[in-house]
């Protein structure tokens, strides 16, 4: 709640309140998807206290249907920083998310969901990571070309950035990087997913595309696998997802 409050301010309750769900949908549709008419969308957004916001099929979709294609909000290069706390694709992605300019892009980033109900161990690890991440940012003193400080995150902001990137970021290879997009952050996990997710190469702007992996019925969740090895034992999958 504190993380949401830091970024949503007086609208913090909109991240979970059913009454304000329409406001969030309007932000997503009007600010990010103005070129797609509602009747042409293959998806719509649902909200629940347990899962937060998620995508479901708006109509019956045949296997191989392109559900959406969006440009990422941010892209993090795994090799961008040498500092341990900033190294890796997700930490680099968090830095780039914090570097978004004020206005439309940052407003869109605030729609990304913060992970909720983390196990105590995971929550503690995230808090420790945020502290070292914040200290590393302060030591590096990133600036824009005009010399203006670029990233000056406080503890809550660092925790928010790492949390949303860890929960919503997608990995890509050659080169190793992580990307995050608003629609791409709304897919549920399934060990038998209804869709497949792809990240285009850098020359294509790292576009994020979701396609159906099988026939999907209207109202069915548009799900992907969060795991790289779908063949791993159930116990191992549960451990990685915890």
mmCIF file of C-alpha atoms in Angstrom:
data_model
loop_
_atom_site.group_PDB
_atom_site.id
_atom_site.type_symbol
_atom_site.label_atom_id
_atom_site.label_comp_id
_atom_site.label_asym_id
_atom_site.label_seq_id
_atom_site.Cartn_x
_atom_site.Cartn_y
_atom_site.Cartn_z
ATOM 1 C CA UNK A 1 0.000 0.000 0.000
ATOM 2 C CA UNK A 2 2.847 2.386 0.825
ATOM 3 C CA UNK A 3 4.415 1.731 -2.579
ATOM 4 C CA UNK A 4 1.122 2.355 -4.346
ATOM 5 C CA UNK A 5 0.515 5.511 -2.299
ATOM 6 C CA UNK A 6 3.953 6.876 -3.228
ATOM 7 C CA UNK A 7 3.171 6.662 -6.922
ATOM 8 C CA UNK A 8 -0.589 6.979 -7.108
ATOM 9 C CA UNK A 9 -0.982 9.667 -4.432
ATOM 10 C CA UNK A 10 -4.656 10.351 -3.777
ATOM 11 C CA UNK A 11 -5.576 7.798 -6.443
ATOM 12 C CA UNK A 12 -3.813 4.908 -4.668
ATOM 13 C CA UNK A 13 -7.055 3.038 -4.117
ATOM 14 C CA UNK A 14 -7.671 2.890 -7.863
ATOM 15 C CA UNK A 15 -5.171 0.075 -8.162
ATOM 16 C CA UNK A 16 -7.623 -2.278 -6.452
ATOM 17 C CA UNK A 17 -10.965 -0.511 -6.172
ATOM 18 C CA UNK A 18 -13.657 -1.966 -8.426
ATOM 19 C CA UNK A 19 -15.417 1.390 -8.443
ATOM 20 C CA UNK A 20 -12.447 3.096 -10.098
ATOM 21 C CA UNK A 21 -11.720 0.241 -12.490
ATOM 22 C CA UNK A 22 -13.203 2.222 -15.381
ATOM 23 C CA UNK A 23 -10.786 5.078 -14.730
ATOM 24 C CA UNK A 24 -7.808 2.764 -15.139
ATOM 25 C CA UNK A 25 -9.227 1.257 -18.312
ATOM 26 C CA UNK A 26 -9.753 4.738 -19.724
ATOM 27 C CA UNK A 27 -6.139 5.643 -18.963
ATOM 28 C CA UNK A 28 -4.874 2.540 -20.724
ATOM 29 C CA UNK A 29 -7.167 2.921 -23.718
ATOM 30 C CA UNK A 30 -6.957 6.686 -24.175
ATOM 31 C CA UNK A 31 -3.255 7.188 -23.475
ATOM 32 C CA UNK A 32 -1.753 4.060 -24.980
ATOM 33 C CA UNK A 33 -4.195 2.514 -27.422
ATOM 34 C CA UNK A 34 -5.901 5.372 -29.217
ATOM 35 C CA UNK A 35 -5.362 3.707 -32.592
ATOM 36 C CA UNK A 36 -7.383 0.604 -31.640
ATOM 37 C CA UNK A 37 -11.169 0.952 -31.553
ATOM 38 C CA UNK A 38 -12.838 -0.928 -28.663
ATOM 39 C CA UNK A 39 -14.832 -3.148 -31.026
ATOM 40 C CA UNK A 40 -11.613 -4.200 -32.780
ATOM 41 C CA UNK A 41 -9.793 -5.321 -29.644
ATOM 42 C CA UNK A 42 -9.329 -9.026 -29.114
ATOM 43 C CA UNK A 43 -9.065 -8.502 -25.367
ATOM 44 C CA UNK A 44 -10.605 -6.702 -22.465
ATOM 45 C CA UNK A 45 -9.410 -6.116 -18.915
ATOM 46 C CA UNK A 46 -10.865 -7.625 -15.761
ATOM 47 C CA UNK A 47 -9.997 -6.848 -12.160
ATOM 48 C CA UNK A 48 -10.103 -8.878 -8.967
ATOM 49 C CA UNK A 49 -8.730 -8.515 -5.450
ATOM 50 C CA UNK A 50 -6.784 -11.761 -5.840
ATOM 51 C CA UNK A 51 -5.213 -11.288 -9.278
ATOM 52 C CA UNK A 52 -5.387 -7.539 -9.810
ATOM 53 C CA UNK A 53 -5.901 -6.549 -13.450
ATOM 54 C CA UNK A 54 -5.657 -9.214 -16.136
ATOM 55 C CA UNK A 55 -6.519 -9.746 -19.795
ATOM 56 C CA UNK A 56 -9.274 -12.029 -21.061
ATOM 57 C CA UNK A 57 -10.416 -12.788 -24.586
ATOM 58 C CA UNK A 58 -13.118 -10.394 -25.794
ATOM 59 C CA UNK A 59 -14.361 -12.906 -28.367
ATOM 60 C CA UNK A 60 -13.600 -16.425 -29.547
ATOM 61 C CA UNK A 61 -10.069 -16.464 -30.917
ATOM 62 C CA UNK A 62 -8.571 -19.049 -33.243
ATOM 63 C CA UNK A 63 -5.110 -20.465 -32.645
ATOM 64 C CA UNK A 64 -2.434 -18.169 -34.061
ATOM 65 C CA UNK A 65 -4.428 -14.951 -33.623
ATOM 66 C CA UNK A 66 -2.362 -11.856 -32.818
ATOM 67 C CA UNK A 67 -4.017 -10.519 -29.661
ATOM 68 C CA UNK A 68 -1.972 -7.334 -29.344
ATOM 69 C CA UNK A 69 1.291 -5.708 -30.298
ATOM 70 C CA UNK A 70 2.660 -2.819 -28.229
ATOM 71 C CA UNK A 71 5.872 -0.873 -27.865
ATOM 72 C CA UNK A 72 7.590 -1.319 -24.487
ATOM 73 C CA UNK A 73 7.571 1.376 -21.839
ATOM 74 C CA UNK A 74 11.190 0.639 -21.021
ATOM 75 C CA UNK A 75 14.022 -1.689 -22.041
ATOM 76 C CA UNK A 76 16.834 -2.714 -19.704
ATOM 77 C CA UNK A 77 20.203 -3.920 -20.989
ATOM 78 C CA UNK A 78 21.648 -6.613 -18.707
ATOM 79 C CA UNK A 79 25.190 -5.362 -19.357
ATOM 80 C CA UNK A 80 24.484 -1.651 -18.899
ATOM 81 C CA UNK A 81 25.905 -1.347 -15.365
ATOM 82 C CA UNK A 82 28.888 -2.873 -13.606
ATOM 83 C CA UNK A 83 27.621 -2.324 -10.063
ATOM 84 C CA UNK A 84 26.253 -5.518 -8.554
ATOM 85 C CA UNK A 85 23.049 -3.882 -7.303
ATOM 86 C CA UNK A 86 22.333 -2.428 -10.769
ATOM 87 C CA UNK A 87 23.537 -5.329 -12.884
ATOM 88 C CA UNK A 88 21.245 -7.752 -14.643
ATOM 89 C CA UNK A 89 18.294 -7.176 -16.918
ATOM 90 C CA UNK A 90 15.646 -6.498 -14.251
ATOM 91 C CA UNK A 91 17.730 -3.986 -12.274
ATOM 92 C CA UNK A 92 18.650 -2.219 -15.504
ATOM 93 C CA UNK A 93 14.976 -2.220 -16.491
ATOM 94 C CA UNK A 94 14.103 -0.604 -13.148
ATOM 95 C CA UNK A 95 16.639 2.148 -13.829
ATOM 96 C CA UNK A 96 15.162 2.822 -17.260
ATOM 97 C CA UNK A 97 11.640 2.878 -15.802
ATOM 98 C CA UNK A 98 12.777 5.550 -13.344
ATOM 99 C CA UNK A 99 14.291 7.524 -16.209
ATOM 100 C CA UNK A 100 10.959 7.898 -18.017
ATOM 101 C CA UNK A 101 10.046 11.555 -18.452
ATOM 102 C CA UNK A 102 7.196 13.017 -16.457
ATOM 103 C CA UNK A 103 3.904 12.922 -18.303
ATOM 104 C CA UNK A 104 2.328 10.271 -20.467
ATOM 105 C CA UNK A 105 5.091 7.653 -20.242
ATOM 106 C CA UNK A 106 5.446 7.820 -16.475
ATOM 107 C CA UNK A 107 1.663 7.860 -16.057
ATOM 108 C CA UNK A 108 1.574 4.637 -18.042
ATOM 109 C CA UNK A 109 4.274 3.122 -15.827
ATOM 110 C CA UNK A 110 2.097 3.814 -12.805
ATOM 111 C CA UNK A 111 -0.487 1.421 -14.230
ATOM 112 C CA UNK A 112 1.926 -1.484 -13.787
ATOM 113 C CA UNK A 113 0.948 -3.739 -10.939
ATOM 114 C CA UNK A 114 3.022 -3.942 -7.781
ATOM 115 C CA UNK A 115 3.461 -7.546 -6.542
ATOM 116 C CA UNK A 116 1.136 -8.236 -3.622
ATOM 117 C CA UNK A 117 1.164 -10.816 -0.834
ATOM 118 C CA UNK A 118 4.799 -11.754 -1.299
ATOM 119 C CA UNK A 119 6.136 -14.503 1.007
ATOM 120 C CA UNK A 120 8.013 -12.981 3.950
ATOM 121 C CA UNK A 121 11.378 -14.162 2.617
ATOM 122 C CA UNK A 122 10.771 -12.691 -0.849
ATOM 123 C CA UNK A 123 9.532 -9.408 0.625
ATOM 124 C CA UNK A 124 12.656 -9.114 2.773
ATOM 125 C CA UNK A 125 14.923 -9.878 -0.183
ATOM 126 C CA UNK A 126 13.142 -7.215 -2.263
ATOM 127 C CA UNK A 127 13.574 -4.645 0.524
ATOM 128 C CA UNK A 128 17.301 -5.421 0.839
ATOM 129 C CA UNK A 129 17.710 -5.228 -2.936
ATOM 130 C CA UNK A 130 15.922 -1.868 -2.977
ATOM 131 C CA UNK A 131 18.287 -0.478 -0.346
ATOM 132 C CA UNK A 132 21.431 -1.525 -2.221
ATOM 133 C CA UNK A 133 19.846 -0.410 -5.520
ATOM 134 C CA UNK A 134 19.125 3.045 -4.081
ATOM 135 C CA UNK A 135 22.653 3.388 -2.691
ATOM 136 C CA UNK A 136 24.168 2.331 -6.018
ATOM 137 C CA UNK A 137 22.062 4.918 -7.866
ATOM 138 C CA UNK A 138 23.136 7.632 -5.457
ATOM 139 C CA UNK A 139 26.792 6.672 -5.871
ATOM 140 C CA UNK A 140 26.631 6.588 -9.670
ATOM 141 C CA UNK A 141 24.820 9.962 -9.921
ATOM 142 C CA UNK A 142 23.282 9.402 -13.323
ATOM 143 C CA UNK A 143 22.701 12.646 -15.194
ATOM 144 C CA UNK A 144 21.182 13.786 -18.445
ATOM 145 C CA UNK A 145 23.362 15.399 -21.122
ATOM 146 C CA UNK A 146 22.477 18.829 -19.741
ATOM 147 C CA UNK A 147 23.826 17.855 -16.334
ATOM 148 C CA UNK A 148 20.445 17.641 -14.621
ATOM 149 C CA UNK A 149 20.205 14.666 -12.231
ATOM 150 C CA UNK A 150 18.463 11.852 -14.051
ATOM 151 C CA UNK A 151 17.602 9.322 -11.359
ATOM 152 C CA UNK A 152 17.411 10.275 -7.697
ATOM 153 C CA UNK A 153 15.198 7.581 -6.202
ATOM 154 C CA UNK A 154 14.208 7.428 -2.571
ATOM 155 C CA UNK A 155 13.724 4.066 -0.830
ATOM 156 C CA UNK A 156 10.014 3.749 -1.614
ATOM 157 C CA UNK A 157 10.536 4.667 -5.268
ATOM 158 C CA UNK A 158 13.372 2.155 -5.617
ATOM 159 C CA UNK A 159 11.178 -0.525 -4.043
ATOM 160 C CA UNK A 160 8.353 0.336 -6.442
ATOM 161 C CA UNK A 161 10.590 0.176 -9.531
ATOM 162 C CA UNK A 162 12.205 -3.136 -8.605
ATOM 163 C CA UNK A 163 8.864 -4.604 -7.575
ATOM 164 C CA UNK A 164 6.996 -3.751 -10.761
ATOM 165 C CA UNK A 165 9.915 -4.798 -12.983
ATOM 166 C CA UNK A 166 10.348 -8.112 -11.190
ATOM 167 C CA UNK A 167 6.614 -8.795 -11.468
ATOM 168 C CA UNK A 168 6.003 -7.452 -14.978
ATOM 169 C CA UNK A 169 9.311 -7.596 -16.869
ATOM 170 C CA UNK A 170 9.910 -10.080 -19.697
ATOM 171 C CA UNK A 171 13.323 -11.432 -20.638
ATOM 172 C CA UNK A 172 14.763 -11.430 -24.137
ATOM 173 C CA UNK A 173 18.058 -12.674 -25.547
ATOM 174 C CA UNK A 174 20.702 -11.590 -28.069
ATOM 175 C CA UNK A 175 21.459 -9.255 -26.380
ATOM 176 C CA UNK A 176 20.194 -10.168 -22.926
ATOM 177 C CA UNK A 177 17.650 -7.582 -21.874
ATOM 178 C CA UNK A 178 14.297 -7.107 -20.141
ATOM 179 C CA UNK A 179 11.258 -5.231 -21.400
ATOM 180 C CA UNK A 180 8.040 -4.056 -19.814
ATOM 181 C CA UNK A 181 4.736 -2.957 -21.343
ATOM 182 C CA UNK A 182 1.317 -2.171 -19.917
ATOM 183 C CA UNK A 183 -0.648 -4.867 -21.762
ATOM 184 C CA UNK A 184 2.274 -7.280 -21.486
ATOM 185 C CA UNK A 185 2.064 -6.945 -17.709
ATOM 186 C CA UNK A 186 -1.544 -8.173 -17.559
ATOM 187 C CA UNK A 187 -1.243 -11.841 -18.524
ATOM 188 C CA UNK A 188 -1.862 -14.527 -15.934
ATOM 189 C CA UNK A 189 0.439 -17.526 -15.497
ATOM 190 C CA UNK A 190 -0.675 -21.001 -16.524
ATOM 191 C CA UNK A 191 1.273 -24.232 -16.833
ATOM 192 C CA UNK A 192 -0.984 -24.844 -19.850
ATOM 193 C CA UNK A 193 -1.048 -21.301 -21.263
ATOM 194 C CA UNK A 194 -3.532 -20.109 -23.851
ATOM 195 C CA UNK A 195 -1.009 -17.754 -25.473
ATOM 196 C CA UNK A 196 2.611 -17.287 -26.430
ATOM 197 C CA UNK A 197 4.540 -14.094 -25.854
ATOM 198 C CA UNK A 198 7.351 -12.762 -28.035
ATOM 199 C CA UNK A 199 9.770 -9.831 -27.908
ATOM 200 C CA UNK A 200 10.921 -8.494 -31.278
ATOM 201 C CA UNK A 201 14.588 -7.771 -31.894
ATOM 202 C CA UNK A 202 16.064 -4.377 -31.108
ATOM 203 C CA UNK A 203 15.867 -3.247 -34.738
ATOM 204 C CA UNK A 204 12.073 -3.587 -34.465
ATOM 205 C CA UNK A 205 11.952 -1.587 -31.258
ATOM 206 C CA UNK A 206 11.567 -4.591 -28.940
ATOM 207 C CA UNK A 207 7.846 -4.707 -29.769
ATOM 208 C CA UNK A 208 5.811 -6.972 -27.493
ATOM 209 C CA UNK A 209 3.410 -9.382 -29.195
ATOM 210 C CA UNK A 210 0.896 -11.835 -27.758
ATOM 211 C CA UNK A 211 -0.526 -14.612 -29.966
ATOM 212 C CA UNK A 212 -2.938 -17.392 -29.103
ATOM 213 C CA UNK A 213 -1.297 -20.813 -28.826
ATOM 214 C CA UNK A 214 -4.642 -22.616 -29.247
ATOM 215 C CA UNK A 215 -8.298 -21.792 -29.732
ATOM 216 C CA UNK A 216 -9.481 -19.503 -26.922
ATOM 217 C CA UNK A 217 -13.082 -18.970 -25.877
ATOM 218 C CA UNK A 218 -14.530 -15.519 -25.137
ATOM 219 C CA UNK A 219 -14.011 -14.646 -21.474
ATOM 220 C CA UNK A 220 -11.096 -17.066 -21.063
ATOM 221 C CA UNK A 221 -7.900 -15.745 -19.459
ATOM 222 C CA UNK A 222 -5.107 -14.794 -21.846
ATOM 223 C CA UNK A 223 -2.344 -16.625 -20.036
ATOM 224 C CA UNK A 224 1.322 -17.341 -20.603
ATOM 225 C CA UNK A 225 3.895 -19.436 -18.787
ATOM 226 C CA UNK A 226 6.128 -17.445 -16.458
ATOM 227 C CA UNK A 227 8.631 -20.303 -16.538
ATOM 228 C CA UNK A 228 11.298 -21.006 -19.122
ATOM 229 C CA UNK A 229 11.210 -24.763 -18.572
ATOM 230 C CA UNK A 230 7.617 -25.971 -18.847
ATOM 231 C CA UNK A 231 8.772 -29.584 -18.486
ATOM 232 C CA UNK A 232 10.150 -29.125 -14.956
ATOM 233 C CA UNK A 233 8.440 -31.049 -12.115
ATOM 234 C CA UNK A 234 5.425 -29.461 -10.421
ATOM 235 C CA UNK A 235 7.296 -28.951 -7.123
ATOM 236 C CA UNK A 236 10.096 -27.104 -8.936
ATOM 237 C CA UNK A 237 7.579 -24.904 -10.773
ATOM 238 C CA UNK A 238 5.839 -23.962 -7.545
ATOM 239 C CA UNK A 239 9.179 -23.107 -5.944
ATOM 240 C CA UNK A 240 10.155 -20.817 -8.829
ATOM 241 C CA UNK A 241 6.745 -19.109 -8.856
ATOM 242 C CA UNK A 242 6.704 -18.452 -5.075
#
